[in-house]
PDB file of C-alpha atoms in Angstrom:
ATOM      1  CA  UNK L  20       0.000   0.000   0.000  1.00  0.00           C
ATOM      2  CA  UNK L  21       1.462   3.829  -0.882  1.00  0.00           C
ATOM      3  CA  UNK L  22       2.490   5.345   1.921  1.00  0.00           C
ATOM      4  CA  UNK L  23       4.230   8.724   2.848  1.00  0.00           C
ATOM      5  CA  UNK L  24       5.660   8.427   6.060  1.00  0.00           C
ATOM      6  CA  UNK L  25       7.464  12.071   7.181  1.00  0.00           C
ATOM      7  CA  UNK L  26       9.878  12.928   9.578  1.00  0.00           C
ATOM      8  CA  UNK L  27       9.148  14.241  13.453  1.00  0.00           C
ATOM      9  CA  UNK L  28       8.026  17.735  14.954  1.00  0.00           C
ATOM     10  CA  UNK L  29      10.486  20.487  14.802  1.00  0.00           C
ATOM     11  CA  UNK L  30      11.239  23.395  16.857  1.00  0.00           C
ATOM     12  CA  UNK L  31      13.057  26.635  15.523  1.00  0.00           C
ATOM     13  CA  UNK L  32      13.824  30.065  16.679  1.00  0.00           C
ATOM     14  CA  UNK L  33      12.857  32.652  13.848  1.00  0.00           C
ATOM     15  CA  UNK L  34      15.549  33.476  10.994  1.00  0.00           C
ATOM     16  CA  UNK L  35      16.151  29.531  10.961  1.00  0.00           C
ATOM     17  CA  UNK L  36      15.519  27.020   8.809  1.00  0.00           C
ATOM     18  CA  UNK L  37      13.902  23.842   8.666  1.00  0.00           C
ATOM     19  CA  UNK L  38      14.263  20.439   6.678  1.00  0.00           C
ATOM     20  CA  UNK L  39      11.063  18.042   6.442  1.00  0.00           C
ATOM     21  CA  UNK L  40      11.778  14.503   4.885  1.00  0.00           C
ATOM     22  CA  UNK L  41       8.788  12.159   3.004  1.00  0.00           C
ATOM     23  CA  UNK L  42       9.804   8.624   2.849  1.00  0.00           C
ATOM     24  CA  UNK L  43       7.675   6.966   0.382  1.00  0.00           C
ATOM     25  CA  UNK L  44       7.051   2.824  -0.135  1.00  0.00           C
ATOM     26  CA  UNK L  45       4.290   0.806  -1.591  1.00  0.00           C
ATOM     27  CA  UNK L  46       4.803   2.310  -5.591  1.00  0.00           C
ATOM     28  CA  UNK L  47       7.705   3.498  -7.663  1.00  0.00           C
ATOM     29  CA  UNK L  48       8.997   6.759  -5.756  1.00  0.00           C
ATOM     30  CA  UNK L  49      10.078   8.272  -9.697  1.00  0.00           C
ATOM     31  CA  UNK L  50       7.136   7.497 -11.040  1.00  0.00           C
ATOM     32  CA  UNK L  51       4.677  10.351  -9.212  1.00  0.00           C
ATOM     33  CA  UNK L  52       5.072  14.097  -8.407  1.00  0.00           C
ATOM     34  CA  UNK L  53       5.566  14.986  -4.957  1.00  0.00           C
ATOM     35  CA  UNK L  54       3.900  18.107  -3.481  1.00  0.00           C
ATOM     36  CA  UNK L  55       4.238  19.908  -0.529  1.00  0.00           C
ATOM     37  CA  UNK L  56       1.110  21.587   1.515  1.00  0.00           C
ATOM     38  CA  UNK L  57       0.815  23.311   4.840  1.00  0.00           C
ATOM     39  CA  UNK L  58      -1.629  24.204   7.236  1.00  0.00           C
ATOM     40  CA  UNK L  59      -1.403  26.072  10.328  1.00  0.00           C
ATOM     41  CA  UNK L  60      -3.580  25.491  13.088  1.00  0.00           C
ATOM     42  CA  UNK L  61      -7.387  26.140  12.405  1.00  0.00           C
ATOM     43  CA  UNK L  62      -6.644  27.195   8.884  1.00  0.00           C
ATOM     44  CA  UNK L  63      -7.134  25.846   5.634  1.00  0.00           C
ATOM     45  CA  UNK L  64      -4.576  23.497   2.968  1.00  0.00           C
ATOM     46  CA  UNK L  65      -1.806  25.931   1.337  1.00  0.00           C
ATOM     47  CA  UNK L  66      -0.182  24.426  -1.927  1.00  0.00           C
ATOM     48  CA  UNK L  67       3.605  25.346  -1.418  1.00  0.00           C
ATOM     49  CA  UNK L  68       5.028  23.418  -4.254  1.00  0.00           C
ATOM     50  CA  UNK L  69       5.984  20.331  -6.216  1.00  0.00           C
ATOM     51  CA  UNK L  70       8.982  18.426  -7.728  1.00  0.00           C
ATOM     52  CA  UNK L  71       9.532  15.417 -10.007  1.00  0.00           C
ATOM     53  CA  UNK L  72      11.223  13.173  -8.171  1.00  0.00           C
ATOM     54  CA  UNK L  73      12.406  11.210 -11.479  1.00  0.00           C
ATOM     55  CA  UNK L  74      13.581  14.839 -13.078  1.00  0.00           C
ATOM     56  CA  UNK L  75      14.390  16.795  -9.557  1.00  0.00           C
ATOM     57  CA  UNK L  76      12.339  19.773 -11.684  1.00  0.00           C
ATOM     58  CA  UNK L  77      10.534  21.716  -9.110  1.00  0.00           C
ATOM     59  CA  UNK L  78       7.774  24.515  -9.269  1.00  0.00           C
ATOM     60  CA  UNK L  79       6.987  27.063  -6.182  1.00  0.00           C
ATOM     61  CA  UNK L  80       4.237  28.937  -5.460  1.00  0.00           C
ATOM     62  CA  UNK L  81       4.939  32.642  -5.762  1.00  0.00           C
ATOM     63  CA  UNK L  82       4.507  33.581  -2.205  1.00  0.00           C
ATOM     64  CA  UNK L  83       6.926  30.407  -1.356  1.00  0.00           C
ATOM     65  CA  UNK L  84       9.168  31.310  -4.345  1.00  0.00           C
ATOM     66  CA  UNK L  85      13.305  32.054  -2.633  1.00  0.00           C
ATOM     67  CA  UNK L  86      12.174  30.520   0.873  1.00  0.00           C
ATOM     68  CA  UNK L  87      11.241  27.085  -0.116  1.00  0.00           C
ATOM     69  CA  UNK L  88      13.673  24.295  -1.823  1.00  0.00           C
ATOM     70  CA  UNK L  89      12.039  20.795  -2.569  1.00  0.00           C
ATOM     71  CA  UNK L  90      14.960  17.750  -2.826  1.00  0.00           C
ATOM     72  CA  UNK L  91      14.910  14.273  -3.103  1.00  0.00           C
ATOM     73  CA  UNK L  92      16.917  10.830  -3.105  1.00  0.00           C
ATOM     74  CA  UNK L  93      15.999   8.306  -5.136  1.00  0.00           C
ATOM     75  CA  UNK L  94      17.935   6.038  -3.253  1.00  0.00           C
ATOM     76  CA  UNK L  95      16.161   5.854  -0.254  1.00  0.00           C
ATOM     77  CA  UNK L  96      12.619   7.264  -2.127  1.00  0.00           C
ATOM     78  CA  UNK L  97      12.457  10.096   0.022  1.00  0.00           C
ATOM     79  CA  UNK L  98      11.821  13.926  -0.582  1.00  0.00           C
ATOM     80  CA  UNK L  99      12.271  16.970   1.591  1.00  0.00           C
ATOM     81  CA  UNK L 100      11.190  20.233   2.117  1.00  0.00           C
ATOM     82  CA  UNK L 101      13.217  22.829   2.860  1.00  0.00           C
ATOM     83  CA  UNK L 102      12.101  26.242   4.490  1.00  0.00           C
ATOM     84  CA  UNK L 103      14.336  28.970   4.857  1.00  0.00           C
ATOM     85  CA  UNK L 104      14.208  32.411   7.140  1.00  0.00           C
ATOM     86  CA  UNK L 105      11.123  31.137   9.222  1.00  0.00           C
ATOM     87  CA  UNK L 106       9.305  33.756  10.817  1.00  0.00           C
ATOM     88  CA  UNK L 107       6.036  32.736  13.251  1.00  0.00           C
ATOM     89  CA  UNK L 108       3.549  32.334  10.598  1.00  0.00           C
ATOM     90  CA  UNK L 109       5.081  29.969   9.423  1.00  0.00           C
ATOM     91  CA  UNK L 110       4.029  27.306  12.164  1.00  0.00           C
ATOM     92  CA  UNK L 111       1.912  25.189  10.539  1.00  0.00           C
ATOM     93  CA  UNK L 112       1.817  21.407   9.850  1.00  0.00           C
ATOM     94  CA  UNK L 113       3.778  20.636   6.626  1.00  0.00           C
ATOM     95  CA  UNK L 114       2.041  17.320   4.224  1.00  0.00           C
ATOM     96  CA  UNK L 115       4.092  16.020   1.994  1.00  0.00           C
ATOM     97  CA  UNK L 116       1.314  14.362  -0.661  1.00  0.00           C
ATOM     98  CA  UNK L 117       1.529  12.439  -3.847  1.00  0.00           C
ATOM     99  CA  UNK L 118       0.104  13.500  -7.482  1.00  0.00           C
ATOM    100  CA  UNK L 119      -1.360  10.764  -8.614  1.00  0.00           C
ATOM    101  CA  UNK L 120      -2.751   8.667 -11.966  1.00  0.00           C
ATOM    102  CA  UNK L 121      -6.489  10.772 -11.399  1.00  0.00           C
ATOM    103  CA  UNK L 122      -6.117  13.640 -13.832  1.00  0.00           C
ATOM    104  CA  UNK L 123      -3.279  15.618 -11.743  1.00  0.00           C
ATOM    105  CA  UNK L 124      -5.302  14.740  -7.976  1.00  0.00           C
ATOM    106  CA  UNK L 125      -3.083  14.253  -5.012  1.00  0.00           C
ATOM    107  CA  UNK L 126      -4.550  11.054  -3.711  1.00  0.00           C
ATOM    108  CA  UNK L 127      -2.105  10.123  -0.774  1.00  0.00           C
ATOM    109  CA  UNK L 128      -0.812  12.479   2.225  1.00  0.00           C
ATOM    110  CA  UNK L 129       1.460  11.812   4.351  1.00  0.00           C
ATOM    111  CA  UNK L 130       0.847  12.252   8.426  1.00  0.00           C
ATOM    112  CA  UNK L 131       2.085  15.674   8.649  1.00  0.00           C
ATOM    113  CA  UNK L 132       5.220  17.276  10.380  1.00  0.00           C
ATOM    114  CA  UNK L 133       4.143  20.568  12.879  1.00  0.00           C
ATOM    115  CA  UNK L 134       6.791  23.105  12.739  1.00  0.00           C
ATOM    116  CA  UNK L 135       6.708  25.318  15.108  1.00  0.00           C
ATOM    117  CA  UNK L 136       8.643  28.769  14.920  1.00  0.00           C
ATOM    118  CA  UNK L 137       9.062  30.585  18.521  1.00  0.00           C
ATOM    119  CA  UNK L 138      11.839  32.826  20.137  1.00  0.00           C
TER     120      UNK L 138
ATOM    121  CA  UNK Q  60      -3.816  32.933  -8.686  1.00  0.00           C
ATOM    122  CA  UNK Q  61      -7.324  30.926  -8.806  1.00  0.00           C
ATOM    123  CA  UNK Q  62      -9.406  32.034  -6.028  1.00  0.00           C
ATOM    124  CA  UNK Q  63     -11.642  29.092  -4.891  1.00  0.00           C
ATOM    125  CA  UNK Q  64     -14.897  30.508  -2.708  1.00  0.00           C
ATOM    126  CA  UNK Q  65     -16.861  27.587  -0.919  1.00  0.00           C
ATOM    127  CA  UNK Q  66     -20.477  28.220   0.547  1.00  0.00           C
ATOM    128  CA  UNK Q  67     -21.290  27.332   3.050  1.00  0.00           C
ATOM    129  CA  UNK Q  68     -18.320  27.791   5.375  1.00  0.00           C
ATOM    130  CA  UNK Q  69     -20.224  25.522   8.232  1.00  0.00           C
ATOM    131  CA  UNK Q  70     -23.033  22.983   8.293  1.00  0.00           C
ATOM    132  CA  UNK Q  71     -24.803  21.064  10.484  1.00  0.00           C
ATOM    133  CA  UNK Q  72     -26.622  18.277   9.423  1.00  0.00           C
ATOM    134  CA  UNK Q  73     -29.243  15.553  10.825  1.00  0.00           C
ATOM    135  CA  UNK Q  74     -27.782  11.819   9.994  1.00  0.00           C
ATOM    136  CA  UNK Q  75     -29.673  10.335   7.134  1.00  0.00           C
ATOM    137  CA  UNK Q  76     -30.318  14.036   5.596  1.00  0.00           C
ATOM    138  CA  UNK Q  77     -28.644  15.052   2.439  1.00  0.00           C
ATOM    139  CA  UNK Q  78     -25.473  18.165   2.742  1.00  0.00           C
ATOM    140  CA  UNK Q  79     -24.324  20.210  -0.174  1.00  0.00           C
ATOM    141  CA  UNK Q  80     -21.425  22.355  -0.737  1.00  0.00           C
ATOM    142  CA  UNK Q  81     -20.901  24.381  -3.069  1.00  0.00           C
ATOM    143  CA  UNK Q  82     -17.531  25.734  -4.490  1.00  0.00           C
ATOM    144  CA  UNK Q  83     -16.587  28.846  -7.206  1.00  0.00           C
ATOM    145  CA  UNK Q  84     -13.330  29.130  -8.556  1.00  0.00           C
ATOM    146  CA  UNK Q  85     -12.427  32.725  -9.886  1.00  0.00           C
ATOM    147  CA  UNK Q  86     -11.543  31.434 -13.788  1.00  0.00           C
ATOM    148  CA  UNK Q  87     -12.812  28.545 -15.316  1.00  0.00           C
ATOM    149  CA  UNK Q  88     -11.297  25.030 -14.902  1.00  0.00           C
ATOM    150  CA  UNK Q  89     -11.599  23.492 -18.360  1.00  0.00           C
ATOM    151  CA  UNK Q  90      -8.543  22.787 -19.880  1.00  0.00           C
ATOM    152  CA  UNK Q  91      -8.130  22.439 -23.124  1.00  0.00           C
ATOM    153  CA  UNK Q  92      -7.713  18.765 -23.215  1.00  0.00           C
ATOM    154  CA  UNK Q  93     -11.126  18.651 -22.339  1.00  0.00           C
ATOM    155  CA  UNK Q  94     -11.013  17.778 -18.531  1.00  0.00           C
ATOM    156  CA  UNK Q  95     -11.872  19.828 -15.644  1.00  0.00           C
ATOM    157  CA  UNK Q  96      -9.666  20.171 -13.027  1.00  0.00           C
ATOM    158  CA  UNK Q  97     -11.517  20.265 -10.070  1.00  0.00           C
ATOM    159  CA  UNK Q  98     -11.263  17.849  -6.941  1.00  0.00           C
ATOM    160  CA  UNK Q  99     -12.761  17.430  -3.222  1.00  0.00           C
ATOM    161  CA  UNK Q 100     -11.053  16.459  -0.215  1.00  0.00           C
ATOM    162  CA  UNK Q 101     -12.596  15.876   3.367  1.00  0.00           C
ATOM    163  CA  UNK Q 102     -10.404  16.457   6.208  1.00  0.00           C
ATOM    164  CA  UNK Q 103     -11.216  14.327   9.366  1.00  0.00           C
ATOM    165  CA  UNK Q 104     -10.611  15.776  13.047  1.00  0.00           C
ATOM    166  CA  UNK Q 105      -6.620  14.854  13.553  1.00  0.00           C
ATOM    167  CA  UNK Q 106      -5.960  13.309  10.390  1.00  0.00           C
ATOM    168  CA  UNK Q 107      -4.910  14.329   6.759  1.00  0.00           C
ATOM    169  CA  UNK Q 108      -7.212  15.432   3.905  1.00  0.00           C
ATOM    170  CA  UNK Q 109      -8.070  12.572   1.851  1.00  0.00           C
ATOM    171  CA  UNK Q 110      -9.547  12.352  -1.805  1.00  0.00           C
ATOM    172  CA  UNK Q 111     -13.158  12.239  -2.247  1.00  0.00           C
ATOM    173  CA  UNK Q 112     -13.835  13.016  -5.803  1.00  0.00           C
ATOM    174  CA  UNK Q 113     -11.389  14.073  -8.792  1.00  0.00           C
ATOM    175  CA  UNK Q 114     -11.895  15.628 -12.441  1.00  0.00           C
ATOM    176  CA  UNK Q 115     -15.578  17.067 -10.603  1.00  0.00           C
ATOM    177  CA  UNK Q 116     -17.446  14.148  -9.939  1.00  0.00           C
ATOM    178  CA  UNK Q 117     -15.152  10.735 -10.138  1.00  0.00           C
ATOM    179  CA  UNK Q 118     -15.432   9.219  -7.215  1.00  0.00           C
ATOM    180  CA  UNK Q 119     -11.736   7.930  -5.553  1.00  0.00           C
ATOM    181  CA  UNK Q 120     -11.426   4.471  -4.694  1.00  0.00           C
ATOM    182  CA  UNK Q 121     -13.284   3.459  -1.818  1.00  0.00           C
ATOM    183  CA  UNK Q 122     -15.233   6.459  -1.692  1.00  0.00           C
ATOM    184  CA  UNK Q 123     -19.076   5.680  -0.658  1.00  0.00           C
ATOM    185  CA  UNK Q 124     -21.417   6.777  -3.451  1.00  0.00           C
ATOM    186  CA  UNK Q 125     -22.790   8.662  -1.191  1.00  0.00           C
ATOM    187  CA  UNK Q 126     -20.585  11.251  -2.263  1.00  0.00           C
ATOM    188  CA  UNK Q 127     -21.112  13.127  -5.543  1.00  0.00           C
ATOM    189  CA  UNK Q 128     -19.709  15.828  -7.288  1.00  0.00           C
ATOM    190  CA  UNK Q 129     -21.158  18.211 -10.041  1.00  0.00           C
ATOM    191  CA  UNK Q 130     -20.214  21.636 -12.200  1.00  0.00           C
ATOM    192  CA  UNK Q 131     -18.943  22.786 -14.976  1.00  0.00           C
ATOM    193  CA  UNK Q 132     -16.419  25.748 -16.116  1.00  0.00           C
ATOM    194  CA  UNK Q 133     -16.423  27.883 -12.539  1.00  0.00           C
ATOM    195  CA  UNK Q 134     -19.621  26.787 -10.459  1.00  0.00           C
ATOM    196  CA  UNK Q 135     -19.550  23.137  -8.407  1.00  0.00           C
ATOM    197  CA  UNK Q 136     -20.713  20.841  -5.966  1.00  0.00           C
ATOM    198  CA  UNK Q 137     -20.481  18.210  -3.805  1.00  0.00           C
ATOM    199  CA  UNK Q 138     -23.484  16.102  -2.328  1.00  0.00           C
ATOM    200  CA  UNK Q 139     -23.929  14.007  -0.025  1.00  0.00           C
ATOM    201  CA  UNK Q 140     -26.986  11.469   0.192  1.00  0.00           C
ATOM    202  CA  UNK Q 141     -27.303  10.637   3.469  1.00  0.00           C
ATOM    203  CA  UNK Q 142     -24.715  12.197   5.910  1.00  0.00           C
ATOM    204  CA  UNK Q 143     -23.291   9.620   8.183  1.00  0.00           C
ATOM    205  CA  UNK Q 144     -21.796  10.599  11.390  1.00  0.00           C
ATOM    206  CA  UNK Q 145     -18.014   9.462   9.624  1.00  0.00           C
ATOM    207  CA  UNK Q 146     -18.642  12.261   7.683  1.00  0.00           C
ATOM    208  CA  UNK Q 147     -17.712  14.683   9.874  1.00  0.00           C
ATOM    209  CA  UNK Q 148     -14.614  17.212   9.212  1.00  0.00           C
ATOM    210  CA  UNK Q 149     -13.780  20.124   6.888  1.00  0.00           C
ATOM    211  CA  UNK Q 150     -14.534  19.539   3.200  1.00  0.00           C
ATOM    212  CA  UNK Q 151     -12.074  21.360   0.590  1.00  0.00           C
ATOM    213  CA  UNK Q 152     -12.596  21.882  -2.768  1.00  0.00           C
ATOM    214  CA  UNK Q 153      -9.322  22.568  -4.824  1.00  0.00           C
ATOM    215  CA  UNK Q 154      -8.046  23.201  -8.288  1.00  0.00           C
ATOM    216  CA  UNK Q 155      -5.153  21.881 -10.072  1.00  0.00           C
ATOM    217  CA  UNK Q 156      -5.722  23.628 -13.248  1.00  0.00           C
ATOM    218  CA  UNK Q 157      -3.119  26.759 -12.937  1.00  0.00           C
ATOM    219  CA  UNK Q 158      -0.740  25.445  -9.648  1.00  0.00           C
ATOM    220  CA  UNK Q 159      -2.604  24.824  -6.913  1.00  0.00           C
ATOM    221  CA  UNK Q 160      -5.118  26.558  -4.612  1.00  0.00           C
ATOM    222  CA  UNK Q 161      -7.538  25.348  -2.003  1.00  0.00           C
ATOM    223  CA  UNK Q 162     -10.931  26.420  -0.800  1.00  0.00           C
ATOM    224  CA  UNK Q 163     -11.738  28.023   2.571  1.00  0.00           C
ATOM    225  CA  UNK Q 164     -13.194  24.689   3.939  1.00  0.00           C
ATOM    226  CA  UNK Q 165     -16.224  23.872   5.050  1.00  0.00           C
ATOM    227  CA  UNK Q 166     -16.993  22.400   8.169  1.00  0.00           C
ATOM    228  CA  UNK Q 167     -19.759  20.006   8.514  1.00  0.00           C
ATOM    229  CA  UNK Q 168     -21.132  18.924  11.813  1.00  0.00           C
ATOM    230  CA  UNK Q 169     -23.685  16.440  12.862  1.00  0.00           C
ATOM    231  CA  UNK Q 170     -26.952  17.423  14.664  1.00  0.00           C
TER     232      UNK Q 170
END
């Protein structure tokens, strides 16, 4: 079964940065985009980005665009999601979640990792 | 960006009744291959969204047919049947047609 399985909760004082990781198992890890989507607490899903893992292209969303760096390795089918210069809002819980064969849907998420930015 | 605009933002439902949401998206999401690219998700309390419906109103694997989906170009929305207490959580629509952009959420209770 496809799973995303993401690394723990993380801590940081503001002007840090952070580094999520997505394992993935149960399909071919190259074979499907990986996006990344946040949410902080009470609020709705915000797309961040996405990458081909088979490719390593990547695409941001503008207000992301300079802060955010998407990377993989194959080897170990796992991506990460890397967010630079954190300031409070961005504590949130970051999904890493899978585009898959349904006309461009993301059909699995991972758990989540909170991130929590505080002085 | 696409602005997605779901109505109603909370609902609160009897079990057995029907629910519907409805969701507007700021341009139209027909591409020019001919699908739509329109999807629904329902968040549970404590867990991850999870796919309902994609392409407007293809229902997901394992997803109860309950569930439907409806629209065209910029107006659409999801029904449910018979609301079971399971379906509780926040409902997003989103659109994958130009990146990516969610919906508010709607938040549907039981009664």
């Amino acid at each position: 079964q496809v799973q995303l399985v993401q690394s723990g909760a993380e801590v940081k004082k503001p002007g840090a940065s952070v580094k999520v990781s997505c394992k993935a198992s149960g399909y071919t890890f190259t074979s499907y985009d990986i996006n990344w989507v946040r949410q902080a607490t009470g609020q709705g899903l915000e797309w961040m980005g996405w990458m081909n893992p088979n490719s390593g292209n990547t695409g941001y969303a503008q207000k992301f665009q300079g802060r955010v760096t998407v990377t993989r390795n194959t080897s170990i089918s796992t991506a990460y999601m890397e967010l630079s210069s954190l300031r409070s809002e961005d504590t949130a819980v970051y999904y890493c979640a899978r585009t898959g064969s349904c006309s461009g849907c993301i059909d699995y998420w991972g758990q989540g990792t909170l991130v929590s930015v505080s002085s | 960006d696409i602005v997605m605009t779901q109505t109603p933002l909370s609902l609160s439902v009897t079990p057995g009744q029907p629910a519907s949401i409805s969701c507007k998206s700021s341009q139209s999401l027909l591409h020019s291959d001919g699908k739509t690219y329109l999807y629904w998700y329902l968040q549970k309390p404590g867990q991850s969204p999870q796919l309902l419906i994609y392409e407007v109103s293809s229902r997901f694997s394992g997803v109860p047919d309950r569930f439907s989906g409806s629209g065209s170009g910029t107006d659409f929305t999801l029904k449910i049947s018979r609301v079971e207490a399971e379906d509780v959580g926040v409902y997003y629509c989103m659109q994958g047609i130009h990146s990516i952009t969610f919906g508010q959420g709607t938040r549907l209770e039981i009664k």
